[in-house]
Amino acid sequence: MRPFSYTRASDVGEAVAALAANDGARFIAGGTNLLDLMKYDVERPEHLIDITALPLDRIENTADGGLSIGAMVRNTDIAYDEQVAARFPLLASAILAGASPQLRNSATTGGNLRQRTRCSYFYDVSTPCNKREPGSGCPAKTGFARYHAILGASERCIATHPSDMCVGLAALGATVRVEGPEGSRSIPFSDFHRLPGDTPQVDTTLAHGEMVVAVDLPGKGFSDHYSYLKIRDRLSYAFALISVAAALDMDGDTIAEARLALGGVAHKPWRNAEAEAAMRGKPAVETTFAEAADIVLAEAETVPGNAFKPELARRTMIRALSQAAAGTPQSQSDKRIQ
Amino acid sequence: MSATDPAAPPERMPVSITINGNRHKLEVAPWTTLLDLLRHELELTGTKKGCDHGQCGACTVIVDGRRINSCLRLAVMADGSEVTTVEGLATNGELHPMQEAFIERDAFQCGYCTPGQLCSAVALIDEGHATTRDEIREQMSGNLCRCGAYVNIADAIEDVMAKGGQAR
Ligand SMILES: Cc1cc2nc3c(=O)[nH]c(=O)nc-3n(C[C@H](O)[C@H](O)[C@H](O)COP(=O)(O)OP(=O)(O)OC[C@H]3O[C@@H](n4cnc5c(N)ncnc54)[C@H](O)[C@@H]3O)c2cc1C
Ligand code: SF4
Ligand code: FES
Ligand code: FES
């Protein structure tokens, strides 16, 4: 690692001001992504502001019946929180599908949202990469691209956002609360991460200096009909090739409301309003799910390295929605897929 | 970066860390990881460096009751913490029940992953989220073993659980 200076923040306003004043500064929370990237020389901060002592480590009820999860809550503590486990089991399941117990013990809400892509060219400073070095090229398009995007990618970059937790948060319609030099604002989850377009170096709509302080969940948790199904190259401790967060609100055998979010397919957790609307009022059967999957994948584009992914995504969506409908969510410890 | 560079960040910062019950007052560079502090500065070489990137679990230690990858934790961020490494599992010369069970079950070959496996297994029992074999396997998935001692490791953990899981 290159040398850097370090301070520990005790106040949100102070931390935000310190970050805004220094382009070379970064927040550090769990450190599990930032330190990894610093060791590879991908990130080269001059100054780290440790935000782990900030009082943002609580999960609280909100006035509208939802939950507010502080930015500093460790991933483990979200997954095993009684309220989250009972009312938002989709989120708990998505978190437990990711990383390892050790990493989840360190990883924070804010850091998980802002973790960077796992594209191997992005990680390897000896190769070109438009995300790391704008204008240098994108070797993934003709190279190793199993983890790469099939939706919403650009000429410049086909990277995916690697988080599992964020796929759950997207399906649940969360809101990201942010504090910045200009005050506070709320960002709908689907607007937090962005598509690569011509500026793949920019992952999110946060400005430099802004801090994620909390993620708010609206009251509706879909706790009776949900599933998080993650398909990967090994059964645990591996990033998703495809992951699906499925949530249904059932009226007898009819779908009253459907949520469907995908990981491993795009630069952000992917939701498609048209596909969700198409399931509304329909019977919860495979043909309904297949139609929705076809809508999601209508614009899918592949490169040689990920040509298998649209079919895998289609099958994973159908299976996850079927698990949700049956009320038999995918277990994250018994790896058999029923 | 040299010490004479006027823009150089401070080379060392004071920290106080309790390791296996002993309080250490130290000066560390901000870029020193907890793993490197343990191994290089304190010569507690029980904790192993496998990948240095959070991918193997060989560096697992218990910080304030939680297992973490010490390769991805800055030593300055462990200021004020209590750290348990593999050297701290035994008490008064008596092996920890998990260490006994690993020996009993032959839960290692080369032994390189073992300190991390042990710290992880002790924490797993304290956490109390695993009861079935599948759950033990999943909860131990952050510790790789190149020798493939997985089956025996899970057996050892099951044994300790069956005896009421005397983890500390
Ligand atoms: C081997 C390995 C396997 C993994 N597998 C998975 C997996 O399967 N699924 C998965 O989802 N994840 C996985 N992860 C990633 C892991 O979830 C992330 O590293 C973690 O969530 C990052 O959180 P952190 O608190 O450690 O972030 P840090 O490393 O501390 O920070 C990451 C970034 O976020 C910024 N940041 C942190 N907090 C805030 C804030 N409050 N406001 C604004 N910016 C902030 C930092 O400046 C930095 O740029 C894996 C990681 C490793 C190393
Ligand atoms: S996919 Fe994006 S991150 Fe990967 S090499 Fe191409 S530009 Fe870089
Ligand atoms: S050395 Fe820390 S996880 Fe491999
Ligand atoms: S015993 Fe050799 S790596 Fe596990």
XYZ file of C-alpha atoms and ligand atoms in Angstrom:
575
model
C 0.000 0.000 0.000
C 1.098 3.547 -0.675
C 1.483 5.759 2.390
C -1.478 7.892 3.420
C -2.552 9.920 6.424
C -5.413 8.863 8.662
C -7.931 10.567 10.910
C -10.939 9.289 12.806
C -14.145 11.307 12.498
C -16.469 11.778 15.459
C -19.087 13.912 13.747
C -20.913 13.500 10.408
C -20.683 17.175 9.439
C -16.996 17.268 10.199
C -16.337 14.098 8.169
C -18.292 15.406 5.194
C -16.461 18.752 5.280
C -13.081 17.010 5.542
C -13.859 14.788 2.552
C -15.282 17.607 0.438
C -12.157 19.697 1.058
C -9.752 17.042 -0.206
C -10.047 15.323 -3.610
C -7.471 12.751 -2.520
C -9.392 11.723 0.590
C -11.705 8.732 1.024
C -13.938 7.471 3.784
C -12.995 4.112 5.209
C -15.614 1.955 6.948
C -15.160 -1.842 7.068
C -12.208 -1.440 4.701
C -12.885 -4.768 3.000
C -13.153 -3.251 -0.466
C -11.056 -0.101 -0.164
C -7.995 -1.763 1.403
C -8.190 -4.602 -1.111
C -8.131 -2.081 -3.983
C -5.348 -0.055 -2.333
C -3.180 -3.165 -2.110
C -3.645 -3.645 -5.864
C -2.809 0.057 -6.393
C -6.210 0.619 -8.006
C -7.219 3.114 -5.309
C -4.537 5.576 -4.225
C -5.981 7.816 -1.513
C -3.702 10.343 0.193
C -5.905 10.513 3.236
C -8.384 8.178 4.909
C -11.209 9.381 7.114
C -12.312 6.559 9.417
C -16.078 6.873 9.839
C -16.665 3.768 11.944
C -16.981 5.735 15.209
C -19.915 7.795 13.874
C -23.264 7.186 15.591
C -24.804 5.595 12.477
C -24.823 2.041 13.775
C -28.488 1.518 14.608
C -31.523 -0.082 12.996
C -34.628 1.922 13.870
C -38.349 1.895 13.133
C -39.542 4.714 10.903
C -42.781 6.679 11.202
C -44.268 4.990 8.096
C -43.815 1.477 9.488
C -40.508 0.781 7.777
C -36.953 0.417 9.030
C -33.991 2.739 8.840
C -30.616 1.007 8.698
C -27.631 3.147 9.669
C -24.693 3.358 7.265
C -22.313 1.909 9.833
C -24.382 -1.179 10.719
C -22.306 -4.238 9.877
C -23.787 -6.569 7.266
C -23.966 -9.388 9.834
C -26.005 -7.243 12.203
C -28.562 -6.476 9.511
C -28.929 -10.124 8.507
C -29.499 -11.341 12.077
C -31.521 -8.367 13.317
C -34.842 -9.726 14.614
C -36.956 -7.184 12.774
C -35.095 -7.644 9.511
C -35.212 -11.435 9.766
C -38.949 -11.417 10.525
C -40.198 -8.587 8.330
C -37.580 -8.323 5.568
C -36.222 -11.869 5.200
C -35.415 -11.177 1.539
C -32.790 -8.664 2.667
C -31.380 -11.025 5.311
C -31.173 -13.809 2.743
C -29.429 -11.619 0.148
C -26.827 -10.533 2.704
C -26.162 -14.107 3.845
C -25.657 -15.149 0.224
C -22.696 -12.757 -0.023
C -19.038 -12.894 0.991
C -18.128 -14.804 4.202
C -18.998 -14.465 7.903
C -15.668 -12.708 8.514
C -16.232 -10.186 5.714
C -19.852 -9.579 6.694
C -18.659 -8.858 10.253
C -16.549 -5.993 8.892
C -18.597 -4.788 5.917
C -20.940 -1.841 6.508
C -24.151 -0.738 4.808
C -22.501 2.307 3.225
C -19.414 0.399 2.102
C -21.517 -2.373 0.593
C -23.435 0.146 -1.523
C -20.220 1.761 -2.716
C -18.110 -1.352 -3.316
C -16.598 -1.340 -6.782
C -16.843 -3.881 -9.580
C -14.946 -7.175 -9.383
C -13.983 -7.051 -13.105
C -10.514 -8.618 -13.151
C -9.139 -6.036 -15.609
C -10.293 -3.246 -13.323
C -8.266 -4.938 -10.562
C -5.143 -5.444 -12.695
C -3.277 -2.172 -13.213
C -1.137 -3.733 -15.948
C -4.179 -3.956 -18.272
C -6.273 -1.197 -19.866
C -9.666 -0.457 -18.307
C -11.980 2.474 -18.988
C -13.326 2.431 -15.455
C -9.883 2.688 -13.875
C -8.247 4.763 -16.606
C -10.849 6.467 -18.799
C -10.080 6.110 -22.505
C -7.694 3.172 -22.159
C -10.106 0.506 -23.451
C -12.161 -2.435 -22.243
C -10.434 -5.819 -22.554
C -13.410 -7.595 -20.960
C -15.383 -7.254 -24.185
C -13.171 -9.816 -25.864
C -11.798 -11.453 -22.742
C -12.850 -12.942 -19.417
C -16.421 -11.783 -18.922
C -18.306 -14.371 -16.880
C -19.176 -11.767 -14.265
C -20.050 -9.106 -16.804
C -23.173 -7.295 -17.873
C -25.840 -8.315 -20.350
C -28.152 -5.353 -19.693
C -27.576 -1.590 -19.744
C -23.868 -1.858 -20.611
C -22.072 0.586 -22.897
C -19.398 0.558 -25.588
C -16.990 1.696 -22.876
C -17.703 -0.751 -20.054
C -19.591 -3.979 -19.365
C -18.830 -4.246 -15.640
C -21.408 -5.318 -13.045
C -22.048 -4.088 -9.534
C -21.113 -7.070 -7.343
C -23.326 -6.607 -4.281
C -25.950 -9.121 -3.171
C -27.373 -6.897 -0.438
C -28.090 -4.162 -2.989
C -30.171 -6.550 -5.111
C -32.391 -7.178 -2.083
C -32.581 -3.456 -1.313
C -33.527 -2.693 -4.915
C -36.369 -5.235 -4.868
C -37.661 -3.807 -1.577
C -37.678 -0.260 -2.962
C -35.263 1.228 -0.423
C -34.184 4.862 -0.208
C -30.611 6.006 0.401
C -30.198 8.932 2.794
C -27.181 11.109 2.176
C -25.451 13.982 3.988
C -23.262 16.334 1.988
C -21.621 19.738 2.125
C -24.853 21.151 0.698
C -27.113 19.429 3.215
C -29.085 16.203 3.184
C -31.003 14.457 0.421
C -32.737 11.147 -0.265
C -32.037 9.043 -3.330
C -34.417 6.290 -4.522
C -32.406 3.074 -4.615
C -32.746 2.693 -8.375
C -31.112 6.119 -8.881
C -28.162 5.516 -6.542
C -26.067 3.320 -8.846
C -25.775 4.421 -12.468
C -25.199 2.863 -15.862
C -21.696 3.192 -17.320
C -22.499 5.206 -20.480
C -19.537 7.352 -21.489
C -18.266 7.732 -17.921
C -17.803 4.227 -16.496
C -15.381 5.626 -13.910
C -18.443 6.985 -12.067
C -20.295 4.253 -10.166
C -22.992 6.189 -8.331
C -24.842 9.497 -8.290
C -23.109 10.555 -5.057
C -20.947 13.661 -5.269
C -17.452 13.658 -3.758
C -17.997 14.765 -0.172
C -21.378 13.113 0.252
C -21.815 10.416 2.863
C -24.422 7.672 2.953
C -25.924 7.957 6.441
C -28.758 5.405 6.222
C -30.827 3.166 3.993
C -34.569 3.285 4.630
C -36.908 0.398 3.895
C -40.595 1.063 3.309
C -42.954 -1.042 5.437
C -43.801 -3.711 2.889
C -41.449 -6.661 3.348
C -43.023 -9.486 1.252
C -42.105 -11.861 4.078
C -44.530 -14.627 2.977
C -43.445 -14.860 -0.645
C -39.827 -14.113 -1.408
C -36.626 -15.811 -2.515
C -33.014 -14.801 -3.117
C -31.430 -17.222 -5.558
C -27.747 -16.781 -6.365
C -25.980 -18.817 -9.041
C -22.179 -18.853 -8.896
C -19.087 -20.835 -9.871
C -18.810 -22.367 -6.391
C -21.544 -22.733 -3.826
C -20.276 -20.266 -1.224
C -17.857 -17.341 -0.958
C -18.105 -16.427 -4.636
C -19.644 -13.537 -6.497
C -22.852 -14.008 -8.461
C -22.938 -14.983 -12.101
C -26.658 -14.292 -11.811
C -28.679 -13.523 -8.723
C -32.400 -12.889 -8.433
C -34.410 -11.260 -5.667
C -38.056 -12.193 -6.124
C -40.946 -10.955 -3.984
C -44.663 -11.478 -4.470
C -47.795 -10.247 -2.784
C -50.402 -12.943 -3.357
C -54.176 -12.667 -3.466
C -55.115 -16.350 -3.352
C -53.433 -17.817 -6.442
C -53.233 -14.457 -8.163
C -50.259 -12.106 -8.052
C -51.284 -8.789 -6.513
C -47.816 -7.267 -6.709
C -44.451 -8.512 -7.943
C -40.902 -7.350 -7.421
C -37.990 -8.713 -9.405
C -34.382 -7.504 -9.132
C -31.283 -9.045 -10.687
C -27.609 -9.018 -9.735
C -24.680 -9.969 -11.945
C -26.355 -8.615 -15.084
C -25.705 -4.870 -15.039
C -23.724 -1.928 -13.662
C -26.490 -1.629 -11.050
C -29.079 -3.915 -9.464
C -31.528 -4.382 -12.330
C -35.263 -3.852 -12.056
C -37.756 -3.686 -14.892
C -41.096 -2.044 -14.106
C -42.736 -3.465 -17.221
C -41.896 -7.049 -16.245
C -43.215 -6.494 -12.715
C -46.433 -4.953 -14.048
C -46.916 -7.843 -16.469
C -47.181 -10.289 -13.547
C -49.827 -8.266 -11.715
C -53.273 -9.923 -11.739
C -51.877 -13.112 -13.312
C -51.783 -16.603 -11.831
C -48.500 -17.479 -10.125
C -47.480 -20.123 -12.639
C -44.401 -20.769 -14.743
C -45.818 -19.225 -17.924
C -46.412 -15.933 -16.096
C -42.828 -15.973 -14.796
C -41.397 -16.898 -18.199
C -43.206 -13.958 -19.825
C -41.790 -11.594 -17.206
C -38.297 -13.030 -17.715
C -38.595 -12.517 -21.471
C -39.511 -8.859 -20.929
C -36.461 -8.365 -18.662
C -34.163 -9.978 -21.216
C -35.644 -8.440 -24.381
C -32.725 -6.020 -24.707
C -30.007 -8.374 -23.461
C -26.685 -8.133 -25.284
C -23.751 -10.459 -24.772
C -20.042 -10.665 -25.528
C -18.274 -13.990 -26.210
C -17.326 -14.364 -22.527
C -20.881 -14.172 -21.208
C -23.058 -15.583 -23.994
C -24.467 -18.164 -21.551
C -25.951 -15.569 -19.253
C -29.341 -14.647 -20.767
C -30.530 -18.268 -20.599
C -29.112 -18.665 -17.086
C -30.814 -15.416 -16.054
C -34.122 -16.552 -17.552
C -34.064 -19.848 -15.695
C -32.939 -18.239 -12.438
C -35.778 -15.709 -12.597
C -38.380 -18.408 -13.231
C -37.023 -20.574 -10.420
C -36.761 -17.726 -7.892
C -40.290 -16.522 -8.677
C -41.599 -20.090 -8.352
C -39.857 -20.437 -4.969
C -41.394 -17.139 -3.864
C -44.869 -18.151 -5.013
C -44.643 -21.483 -3.184
C -43.456 -19.787 -0.002
C -40.284 -21.909 -0.085
C -37.402 -19.424 -0.296
C -33.942 -20.628 -1.281
C -31.964 -21.665 1.816
C -28.529 -20.021 2.021
C -27.022 -23.031 3.811
C -28.710 -26.047 2.182
C -27.474 -25.397 -1.339
C -29.881 -27.699 -3.159
C -32.158 -25.687 -5.429
C -35.735 -26.921 -5.115
C 7.934 7.858 0.585
C 10.878 9.156 2.591
C 10.763 10.608 6.064
C 12.297 13.841 4.787
C 9.506 14.522 2.280
C 7.705 17.584 3.718
C 4.360 16.290 2.407
C 4.884 12.831 3.873
C 2.045 11.572 6.057
C 2.992 10.858 9.676
C 4.958 7.653 9.734
C 3.554 6.322 12.995
C 0.474 6.795 15.147
C -0.075 5.662 18.743
C -2.487 2.777 19.345
C -3.414 0.665 22.321
C -4.516 -2.869 21.505
C -5.147 -5.762 23.882
C -3.919 -8.969 22.296
C -4.658 -12.275 24.007
C -5.175 -10.415 27.270
C -1.968 -8.363 27.072
C -2.236 -4.648 26.506
C 0.167 -3.296 23.906
C 0.884 0.409 23.517
C 2.405 0.771 20.092
C 3.196 3.175 17.310
C 2.040 1.961 13.914
C 2.122 3.348 10.392
C -1.422 4.053 9.144
C -0.942 1.615 6.258
C 0.011 -1.345 8.484
C -2.692 -3.997 8.572
C -3.592 -5.754 11.790
C -2.183 -8.935 10.216
C 1.202 -7.348 9.528
C 1.260 -5.791 12.984
C 0.702 -9.203 14.566
C 3.186 -11.072 12.436
C 5.936 -8.577 11.707
C 5.948 -6.231 14.667
C 4.739 -8.449 17.507
C 6.100 -11.705 16.118
C 2.804 -13.450 16.748
C 3.229 -15.584 13.666
C 0.432 -18.027 14.483
C -1.932 -15.946 12.381
C -1.184 -16.714 8.736
C -1.123 -14.683 5.559
C -2.603 -16.650 2.674
C -3.889 -14.220 0.079
C -3.739 -10.813 1.837
C -7.038 -9.947 0.050
C -9.881 -11.373 2.114
C -10.163 -14.460 -0.078
C -8.892 -17.305 2.109
C -9.524 -16.747 5.839
C -6.004 -17.804 6.948
C -5.658 -14.442 8.738
C -8.890 -14.812 10.740
C -8.679 -13.384 14.270
C -11.363 -12.417 16.768
C -11.690 -8.671 17.392
C -14.060 -7.557 20.146
C -15.785 -10.920 19.939
C -16.117 -11.013 16.136
C -14.116 -12.995 13.632
C -12.644 -10.824 10.908
C -9.974 -11.024 8.191
C -6.998 -9.245 9.771
C -5.468 -8.636 6.320
C -8.304 -6.202 5.562
C -8.243 -4.272 8.829
C -5.882 -1.375 9.473
C -4.021 -1.641 12.771
C -4.892 1.996 13.534
C -8.553 1.020 13.260
C -8.066 -1.656 15.932
C -7.095 0.998 18.485
C -8.838 0.203 21.774
C -9.849 -3.302 20.648
C -9.428 -6.710 22.208
C -7.910 -9.180 19.787
C -7.728 -12.953 20.172
C -5.372 -14.880 17.918
C -4.701 -18.603 17.775
C -1.976 -18.087 20.396
C -4.666 -16.904 22.804
C -7.065 -19.840 22.523
C -5.345 -22.090 25.058
C -5.553 -21.139 28.746
C -2.909 -22.022 31.357
C -1.316 -24.516 29.048
C -4.616 -26.297 28.361
C -5.707 -26.446 24.756
C -9.063 -24.952 23.860
C -11.736 -27.644 23.319
C -11.750 -26.721 19.630
C -7.997 -27.339 19.411
C -8.475 -30.701 21.134
C -11.246 -31.591 18.706
C -9.119 -30.638 15.677
C -6.380 -32.995 16.900
C -8.880 -35.727 17.730
C -10.495 -35.499 14.291
C -7.275 -35.006 12.324
C -8.726 -31.760 10.989
C -5.578 -30.569 9.205
C -2.725 -31.722 7.028
C -0.160 -28.978 6.366
C -1.708 -26.821 9.093
C -1.386 -23.507 7.254
C -5.104 -22.722 7.323
C -5.565 -24.123 10.834
C -5.079 -20.989 12.983
C -7.720 -19.228 10.887
C -9.996 -22.272 10.943
C -9.713 -22.460 14.739
C -10.484 -18.787 15.353
C -13.355 -19.007 12.897
C -14.758 -22.180 14.486
C -14.546 -20.765 18.019
C -16.375 -17.618 16.865
C -18.945 -19.698 14.960
C -19.963 -21.428 18.184
C -20.167 -18.138 20.076
C -22.337 -16.626 17.329
C -24.821 -19.472 17.640
C -26.215 -19.228 14.094
C -25.178 -22.715 13.015
C -26.829 -25.881 14.258
C -26.987 -28.253 11.283
C -24.076 -29.687 9.340
C -25.060 -27.592 6.304
C -25.046 -24.487 8.459
C -21.617 -25.309 9.884
C -20.264 -25.801 6.376
C -21.746 -22.529 5.166
C -20.595 -20.618 8.252
C -17.061 -21.973 7.738
C -16.997 -21.125 4.029
C -14.810 -18.082 4.663
C -11.900 -20.407 5.490
C -10.313 -22.243 2.601
C -8.184 -25.361 3.103
C -5.925 -26.305 0.209
C -5.360 -29.719 1.791
C -9.089 -30.354 1.772
C -9.538 -31.175 5.457
C -13.076 -29.803 5.320
C -14.917 -32.964 6.326
C -12.779 -33.431 9.429
C -13.017 -29.743 10.328
C -16.820 -29.941 10.249
C -16.636 -33.136 12.351
C -14.476 -31.385 14.950
C -16.891 -28.472 15.185
C -19.839 -30.853 15.522
C -18.033 -32.620 18.362
C -17.495 -29.378 20.258
C -21.117 -28.386 19.688
C -22.347 -31.748 20.923
C -20.389 -31.213 24.130
C -22.216 -27.936 24.710
C -19.811 -25.812 22.693
C -17.388 -24.578 25.301
C -16.228 -21.624 23.283
C -14.997 -18.548 25.005
C -13.117 -12.139 -1.041
C -14.350 -11.290 -1.038
C -15.570 -11.837 -1.398
C -16.720 -11.062 -1.399
N -17.889 -11.628 -1.794
C -19.009 -10.869 -1.847
C -20.235 -11.406 -2.290
O -20.339 -12.584 -2.626
N -21.317 -10.588 -2.330
C -21.246 -9.278 -1.953
O -22.266 -8.600 -1.996
N -20.092 -8.734 -1.545
C -18.985 -9.496 -1.491
N -17.805 -8.924 -1.087
C -17.728 -7.467 -0.941
C -18.099 -6.926 0.398
O -19.500 -7.040 0.564
C -17.675 -5.457 0.407
O -16.267 -5.410 0.396
C -18.196 -4.695 1.603
O -19.604 -4.678 1.616
C -17.688 -3.261 1.602
O -18.061 -2.628 2.808
P -16.953 -1.923 3.728
O -17.673 -1.287 4.857
O -15.880 -2.869 4.078
O -16.448 -0.827 2.718
P -15.045 -0.011 2.608
O -14.021 -0.876 1.980
O -14.733 0.606 3.930
O -15.502 1.108 1.625
C -15.835 0.863 0.267
C -16.090 2.199 -0.422
O -17.246 2.823 0.117
C -16.958 4.124 0.574
N -17.808 4.319 1.752
C -17.856 3.533 2.860
N -18.820 3.954 3.688
C -19.399 5.021 3.098
C -20.459 5.910 3.461
N -21.142 5.754 4.608
N -20.788 6.907 2.613
C -20.124 7.062 1.444
N -19.115 6.268 1.060
C -18.756 5.263 1.868
C -15.471 4.127 0.842
O -14.924 5.434 0.713
C -14.959 3.193 -0.241
O -14.790 3.899 -1.444
C -16.646 -9.698 -1.033
C -15.430 -9.146 -0.640
C -14.283 -9.911 -0.637
C -12.991 -9.291 -0.222
S -15.774 -4.028 -18.097
Fe -15.493 -1.957 -17.255
S -14.269 -2.390 -15.464
Fe -14.005 -4.187 -16.766
S -12.260 -3.774 -18.162
Fe -14.085 -3.046 -19.197
S -14.076 -0.876 -18.619
Fe -12.821 -1.873 -17.104
S -4.802 -13.589 4.235
Fe -6.570 -12.559 4.911
S -8.136 -13.657 3.897
Fe -6.357 -14.509 3.018
S -4.463 -28.100 6.407
Fe -3.295 -27.468 4.689
S -4.437 -25.766 3.998
Fe -5.748 -26.590 5.484
